[in-house]
Structure formats: structure tokens, C-alpha cells
Coordinates of C-alpha atoms in Angstrom, one line a residue:
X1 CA -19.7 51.2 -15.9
X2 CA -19.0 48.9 -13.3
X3 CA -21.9 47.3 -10.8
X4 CA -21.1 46.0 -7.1
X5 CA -21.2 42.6 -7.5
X6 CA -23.5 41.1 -4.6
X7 CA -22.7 37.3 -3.3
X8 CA -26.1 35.3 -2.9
X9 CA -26.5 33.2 0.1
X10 CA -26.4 29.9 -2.5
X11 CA -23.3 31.7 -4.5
X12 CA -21.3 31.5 -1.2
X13 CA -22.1 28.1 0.0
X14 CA -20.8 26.8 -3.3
X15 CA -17.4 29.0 -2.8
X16 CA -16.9 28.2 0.3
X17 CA -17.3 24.2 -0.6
X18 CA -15.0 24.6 -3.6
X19 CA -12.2 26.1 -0.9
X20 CA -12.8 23.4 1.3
X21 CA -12.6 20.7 -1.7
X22 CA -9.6 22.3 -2.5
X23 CA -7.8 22.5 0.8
X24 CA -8.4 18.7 0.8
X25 CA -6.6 18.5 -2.6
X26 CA -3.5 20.0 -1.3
X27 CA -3.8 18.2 1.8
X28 CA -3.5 14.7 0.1
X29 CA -0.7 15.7 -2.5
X30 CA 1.1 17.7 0.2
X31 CA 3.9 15.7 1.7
X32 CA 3.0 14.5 5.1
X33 CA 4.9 16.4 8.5
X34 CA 8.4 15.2 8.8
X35 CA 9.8 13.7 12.1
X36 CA 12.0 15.5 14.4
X37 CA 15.5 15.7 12.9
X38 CA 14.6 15.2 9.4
X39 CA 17.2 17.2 7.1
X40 CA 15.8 19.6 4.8
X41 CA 14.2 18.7 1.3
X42 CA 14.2 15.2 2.4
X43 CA 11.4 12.9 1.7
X44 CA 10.3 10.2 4.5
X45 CA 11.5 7.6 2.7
X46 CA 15.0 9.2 2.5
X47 CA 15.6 8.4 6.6
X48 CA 14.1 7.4 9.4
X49 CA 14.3 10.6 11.1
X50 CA 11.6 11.6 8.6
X51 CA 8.8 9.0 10.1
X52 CA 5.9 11.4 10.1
X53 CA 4.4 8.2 12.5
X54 CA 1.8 7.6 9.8
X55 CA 2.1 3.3 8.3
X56 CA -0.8 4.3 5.4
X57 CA 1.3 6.3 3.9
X58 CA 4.9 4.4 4.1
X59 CA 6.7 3.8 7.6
X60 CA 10.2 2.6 8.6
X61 CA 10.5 -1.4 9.7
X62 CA 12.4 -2.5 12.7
X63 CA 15.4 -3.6 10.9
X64 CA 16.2 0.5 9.1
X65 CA 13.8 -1.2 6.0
X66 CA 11.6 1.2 4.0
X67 CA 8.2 -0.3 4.0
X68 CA 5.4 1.7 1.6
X69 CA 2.6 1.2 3.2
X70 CA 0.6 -1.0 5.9
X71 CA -0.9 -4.2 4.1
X72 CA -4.6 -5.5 4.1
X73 CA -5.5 -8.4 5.9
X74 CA -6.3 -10.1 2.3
X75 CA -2.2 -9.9 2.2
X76 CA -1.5 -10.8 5.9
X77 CA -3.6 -14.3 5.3
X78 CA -2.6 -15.1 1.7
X79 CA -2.1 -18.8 1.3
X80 CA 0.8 -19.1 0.1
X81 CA 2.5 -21.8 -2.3
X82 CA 2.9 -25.5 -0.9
X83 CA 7.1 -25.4 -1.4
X84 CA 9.1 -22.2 -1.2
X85 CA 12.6 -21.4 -0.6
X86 CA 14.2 -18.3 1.4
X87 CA 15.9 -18.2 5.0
X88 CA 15.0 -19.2 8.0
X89 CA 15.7 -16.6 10.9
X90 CA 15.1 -18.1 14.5
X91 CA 13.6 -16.7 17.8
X92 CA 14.9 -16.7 21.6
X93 CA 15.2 -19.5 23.7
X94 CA 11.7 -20.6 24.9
X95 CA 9.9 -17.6 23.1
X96 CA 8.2 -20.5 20.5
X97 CA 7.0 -23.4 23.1
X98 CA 5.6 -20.3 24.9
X99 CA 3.8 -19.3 22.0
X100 CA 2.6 -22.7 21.2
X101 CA 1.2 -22.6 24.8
X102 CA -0.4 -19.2 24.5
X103 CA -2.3 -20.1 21.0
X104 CA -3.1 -23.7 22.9
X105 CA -1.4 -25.6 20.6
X106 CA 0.5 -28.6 21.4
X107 CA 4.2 -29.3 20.1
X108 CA 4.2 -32.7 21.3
X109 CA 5.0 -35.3 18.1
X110 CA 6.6 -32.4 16.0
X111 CA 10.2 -31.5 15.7
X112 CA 9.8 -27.4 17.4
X113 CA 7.6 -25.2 16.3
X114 CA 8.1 -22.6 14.0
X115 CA 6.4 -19.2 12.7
X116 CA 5.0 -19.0 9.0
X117 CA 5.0 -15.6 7.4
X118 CA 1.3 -15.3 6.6
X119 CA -1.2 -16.3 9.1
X120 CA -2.8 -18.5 6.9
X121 CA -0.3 -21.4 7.6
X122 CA -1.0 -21.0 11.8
X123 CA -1.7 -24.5 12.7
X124 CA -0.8 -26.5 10.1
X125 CA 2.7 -28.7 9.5
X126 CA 5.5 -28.1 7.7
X127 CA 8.8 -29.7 6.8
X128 CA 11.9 -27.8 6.0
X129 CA 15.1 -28.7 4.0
X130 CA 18.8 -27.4 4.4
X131 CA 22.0 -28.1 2.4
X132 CA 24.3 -30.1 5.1
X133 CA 28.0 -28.3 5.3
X134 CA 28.8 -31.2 3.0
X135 CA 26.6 -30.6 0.4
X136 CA 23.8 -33.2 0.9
X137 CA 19.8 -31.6 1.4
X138 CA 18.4 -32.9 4.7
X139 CA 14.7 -33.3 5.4
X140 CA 13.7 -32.3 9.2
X141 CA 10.0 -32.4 10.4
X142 CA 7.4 -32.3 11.2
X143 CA 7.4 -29.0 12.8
X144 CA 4.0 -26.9 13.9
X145 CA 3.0 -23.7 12.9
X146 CA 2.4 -22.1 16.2
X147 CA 2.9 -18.5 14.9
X148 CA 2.6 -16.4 12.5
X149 CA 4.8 -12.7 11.4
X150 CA 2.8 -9.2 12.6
X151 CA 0.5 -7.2 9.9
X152 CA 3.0 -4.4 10.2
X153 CA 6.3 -6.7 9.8
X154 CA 5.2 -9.0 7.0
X155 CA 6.0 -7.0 4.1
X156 CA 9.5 -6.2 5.6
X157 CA 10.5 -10.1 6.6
X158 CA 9.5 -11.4 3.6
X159 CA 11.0 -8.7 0.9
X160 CA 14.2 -7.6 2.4
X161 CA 15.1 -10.5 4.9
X162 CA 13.6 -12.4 2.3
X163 CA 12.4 -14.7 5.2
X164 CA 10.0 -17.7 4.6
X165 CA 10.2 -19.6 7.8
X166 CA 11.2 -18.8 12.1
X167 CA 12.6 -21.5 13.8
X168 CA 12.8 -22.2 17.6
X169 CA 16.1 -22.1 19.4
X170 CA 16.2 -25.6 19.8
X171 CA 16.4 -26.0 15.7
X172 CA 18.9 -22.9 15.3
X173 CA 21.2 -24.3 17.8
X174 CA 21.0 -27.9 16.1
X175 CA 21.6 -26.2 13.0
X176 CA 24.9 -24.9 14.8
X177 CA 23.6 -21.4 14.1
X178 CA 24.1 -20.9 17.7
X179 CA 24.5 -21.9 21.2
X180 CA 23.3 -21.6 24.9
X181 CA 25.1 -21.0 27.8
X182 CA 24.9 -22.8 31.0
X183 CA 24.7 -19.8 33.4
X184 CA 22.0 -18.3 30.7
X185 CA 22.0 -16.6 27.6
X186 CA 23.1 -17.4 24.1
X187 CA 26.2 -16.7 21.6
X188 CA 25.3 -16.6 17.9
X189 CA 27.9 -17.8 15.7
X190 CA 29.2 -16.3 12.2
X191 CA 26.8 -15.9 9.7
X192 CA 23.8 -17.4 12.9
X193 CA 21.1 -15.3 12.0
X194 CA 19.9 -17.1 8.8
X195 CA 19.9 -20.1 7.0
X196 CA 19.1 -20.7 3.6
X197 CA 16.0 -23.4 3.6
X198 CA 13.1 -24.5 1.5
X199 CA 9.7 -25.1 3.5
X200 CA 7.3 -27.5 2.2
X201 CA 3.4 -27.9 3.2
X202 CA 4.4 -31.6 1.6
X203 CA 6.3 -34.2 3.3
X204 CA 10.0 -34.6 1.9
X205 CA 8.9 -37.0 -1.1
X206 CA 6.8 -34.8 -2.6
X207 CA 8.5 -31.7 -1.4
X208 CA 11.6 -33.3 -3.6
X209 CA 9.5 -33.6 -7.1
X210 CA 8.3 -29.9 -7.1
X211 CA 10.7 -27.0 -7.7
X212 CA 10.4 -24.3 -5.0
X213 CA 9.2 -20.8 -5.3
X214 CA 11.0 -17.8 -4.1
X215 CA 8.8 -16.3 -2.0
X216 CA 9.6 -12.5 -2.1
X217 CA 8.5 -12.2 -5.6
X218 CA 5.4 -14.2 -5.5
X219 CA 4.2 -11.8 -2.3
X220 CA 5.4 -8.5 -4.3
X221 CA 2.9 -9.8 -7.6
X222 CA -0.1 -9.9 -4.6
X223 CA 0.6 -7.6 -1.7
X224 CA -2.4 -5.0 -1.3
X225 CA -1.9 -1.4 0.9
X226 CA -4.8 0.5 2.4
X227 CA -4.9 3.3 0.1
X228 CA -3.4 6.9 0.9
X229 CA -6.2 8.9 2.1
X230 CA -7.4 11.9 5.0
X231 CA -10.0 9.6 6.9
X232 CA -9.1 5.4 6.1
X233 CA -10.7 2.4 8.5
X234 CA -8.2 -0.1 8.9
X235 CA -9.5 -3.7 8.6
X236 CA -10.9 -5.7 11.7
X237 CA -8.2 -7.4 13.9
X238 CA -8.0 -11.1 13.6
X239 CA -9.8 -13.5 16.0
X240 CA -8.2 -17.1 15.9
X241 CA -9.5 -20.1 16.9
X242 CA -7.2 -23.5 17.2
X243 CA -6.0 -25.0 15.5
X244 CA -6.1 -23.1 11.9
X245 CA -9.7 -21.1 12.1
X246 CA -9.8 -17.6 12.0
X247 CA -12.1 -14.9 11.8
X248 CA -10.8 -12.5 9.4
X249 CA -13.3 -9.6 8.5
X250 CA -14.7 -8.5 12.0
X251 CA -18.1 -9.6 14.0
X252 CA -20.6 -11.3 12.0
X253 CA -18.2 -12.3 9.2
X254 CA -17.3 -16.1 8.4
X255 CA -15.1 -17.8 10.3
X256 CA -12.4 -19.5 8.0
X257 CA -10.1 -22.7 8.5
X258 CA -7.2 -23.6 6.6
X259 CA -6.6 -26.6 6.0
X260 CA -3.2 -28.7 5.2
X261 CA -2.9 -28.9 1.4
X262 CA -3.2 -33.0 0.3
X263 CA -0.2 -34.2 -0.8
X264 CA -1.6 -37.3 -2.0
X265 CA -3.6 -35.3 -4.9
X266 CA 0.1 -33.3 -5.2
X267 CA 1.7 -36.3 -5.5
X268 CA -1.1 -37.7 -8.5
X269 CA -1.0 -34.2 -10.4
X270 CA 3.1 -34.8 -10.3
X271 CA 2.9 -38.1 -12.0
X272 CA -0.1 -37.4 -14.3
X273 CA 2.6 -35.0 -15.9
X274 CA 5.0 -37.3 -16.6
X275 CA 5.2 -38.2 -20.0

């Protein structure tokens, strides 16, 4: 014989709580809505029609680059090795001396400014090396750190463009990567976008004694996402103070400055070394 089975009050609060826990289950394995125009069966990674406009969980960069996610701000302010190697892209005519201005920083006694990739570099100096069409590397500097890439850019400047440095338009078109007209505007020569450069923290004598590291794959070994999830708080946005102080973590946390890394105990560590 079977009985009517009768649902206690406690009996369906737990039910219902198990269909809500599951509900949020399927919610976060579920694939996120797909942007207007995305084919069928296509993941969001597969084309940027399928942007579902959410950066936690993967997003599109502005060059047609797949980024997976949107980085901490431990990853936005690594500091990152005193001597890497990568290209240099450039920015507009008078974008960078406005920047300078903007940060209150002063370009006078430097070369141009230029933009680092991490924000931990913003205010300090650098020095950057090329090859010379003939072959020879050549030292320019000292240029300021007056910028610095955006959270949401970083990951996709430094991995696909494989970026380490921004130049002014004054350096690019030294570097014959392009050139200005007088009635206004600009013509980029062949292959102007990048140059292939190594940016040291050191001046050139010390930069030359320490073998350069690519900075792509030392970012990819340290990067850190927000993790996946229905409710996430983004970190606190970034106050700066000049020249090279910031506060990273939100009111009431520490404020930080970075300082120029000494190349005088660089230079001691190199020749300790050498048998």
C-alpha cells in the first residue's frame, strides 16, 4: 500500500535550496550569451562576433586578439625585469608630451618619453637599444616613463604584439619608422609600426653585460585573471601620485613607490660572477 507522501515546511526549504544551488551550477558551466551575429555552435573565442561583452570570462582586444580573461592589478603593476627585449610600437604626434603634462611629469633632460607595459615602471628612466640598418646596436636615452599600457590592453600588447616599450613620434620618426607632414599628418613607412629593441632600467654599460629577457614569456609564467564567477568585485582603480607612487589596493591601503633599480649594485653582482 502506498501513503501520500506530505512535504514538511523544513523538507521544502531544503528542496527548494538544492534547485537554486543547482540552477547556479548550470549557470557557471553553461556557456555565456553569444553576441549578435555569432554562427552556430561557435564558442566566443572562435570570433569576435561572439563577444558576450563579459572581460572575466575572455573578451576580444582591439587588435582581433583573443584575450582570456581581464587581469588583476597584482599583474597590471608587476615589476618587471631590469633588461628585456621585444618591439617597440609608437604613439601619435604629441599624444606622449601631452601625457607627460597630464601625469605632471617633466620631459625636460630626457630624450621623449615613452610608455612601459606595467605601471610599475611610470616615472622612472629607461634606455633602449636598436640594431642600426648596418648592423651596429645603438644606445638612446634617457627617456621617461610617462605612461603606462591599460588593465584591459596589457595582456594583449605584451603576448601577441609582443610589445615591451611605446615610443613618442619624435623617436619613431628618428628611427625613420615614419614621417610628418608639413600641412599635418603622418605617413608610416614599410614595416613603421615596430621595431625590434631591448629596454634597459640600466644605463647602456650595464645594460650591455646582462643578457635580455623576452618579455612575453616571463609575463605568461605570472599573469593572474579574476576568476570566472556569477557575482566577482573587480580590484580598486589605481590612484597615482608623481613621480612613481601609487595607491594600488583602494582607500586606506598603502601607498607604494617604485623606485629605479641601482645599477651600481647590478653592476657589483655582474663582476662578483666573473671567475
Amino acid at each position: 500500500m502506498r501513503f501520500p507522501i506530505r512535504v514538511r515546511p523544513p523538507t521544502l526549504i531544503v528542496m527548494l535550496a538544492l534547485c537554486l544551488a543547482l540552477a547556479l551550477a548550470a549557470a557557471l558551466v553553461a556557456p555565456a550569451e553569444a553576441g549578435k551575429g555569432c554562427p552556430p555552435d561557435y564558442d566566443e573565442w572562435d570570433a569576435r562576433a561572439c563577444d558576450d561583452g563579459n572581460p572575466i570570462d575572455g573578451y576580444w582586444g582591439n587588435h582581433g586578439e583573443w584575450i582570456p580573461g581581464l587581469i588583476r592589478n597584482s599583474s597590471w603593476f608587476l615589476v618587471t625585469p631590469p633588461v628585456v627585449e621585444g618591439k617597440a610600437a609608437w604613439y601619435a604626434p604629441g599624444v606622449m608630451e601631452a601625457t607627460a603634462k597630464a601625469r605632471g611629469l617633466s620631459l625636460e633632460g630626457f630624450v621623449d618619453g615613452v610608455s612601459s607595459m606595467t605601471c610599475s615602471d611610470l616615472g622612472l628612466t629607461y634606455w633602449i637599444g636598436h640594431q642600426t640598418p648596418w648592423g651596429v646596436m645603438s644606445w638612446e636615452g634617457p627617456f621617461l616613463v610617462v605612461d603606462c599600457a591599460r588593465q584591459g590592453d596589457l595582456y594583449g600588447v605584451i603576448v601577441y604584439r609582443e610589445e615591451v616599450v611605446e615610443v613618442g613620434f619624435k623617436t619613431a620618426e628618428r628611427w625613420g619608422l615614419t614621417y610628418s607632414h608639413l600641412n599635418g599628418g603622418y605617413t608610416v613607412l614599410d614595416d613603421g609600426w615596430f621595431r625590434n629593441v631591448i629596454v634597459s632600467k640600466y644605463p647602456p654599460r650595464v645594460a650591455d653585460l646582462i643578457e635580455p629577457v623576452g618579455l612575453d614569456n616571463w609575463f605568461l609564467e605570472r599573469v593572474e585573471f579574476f576568476y570566472p564567477a556569477l557575482e566577482v568585485t573587480l580590484d580598486p582603480k589605481p590612484l597615482f601620485r608623481p613621480p612613481s607612487t601609487w595607491r594600488i589596493w583602494g582607500p586606506g591601503a598603502e601607498w607604494v613607490t617604485f623606485t629605479q633599480p641601482d645599477w651600481r649594485f647590478a653592476l657589483g653582482v655582474i663582476r662578483s660572477e666573473v671567475p
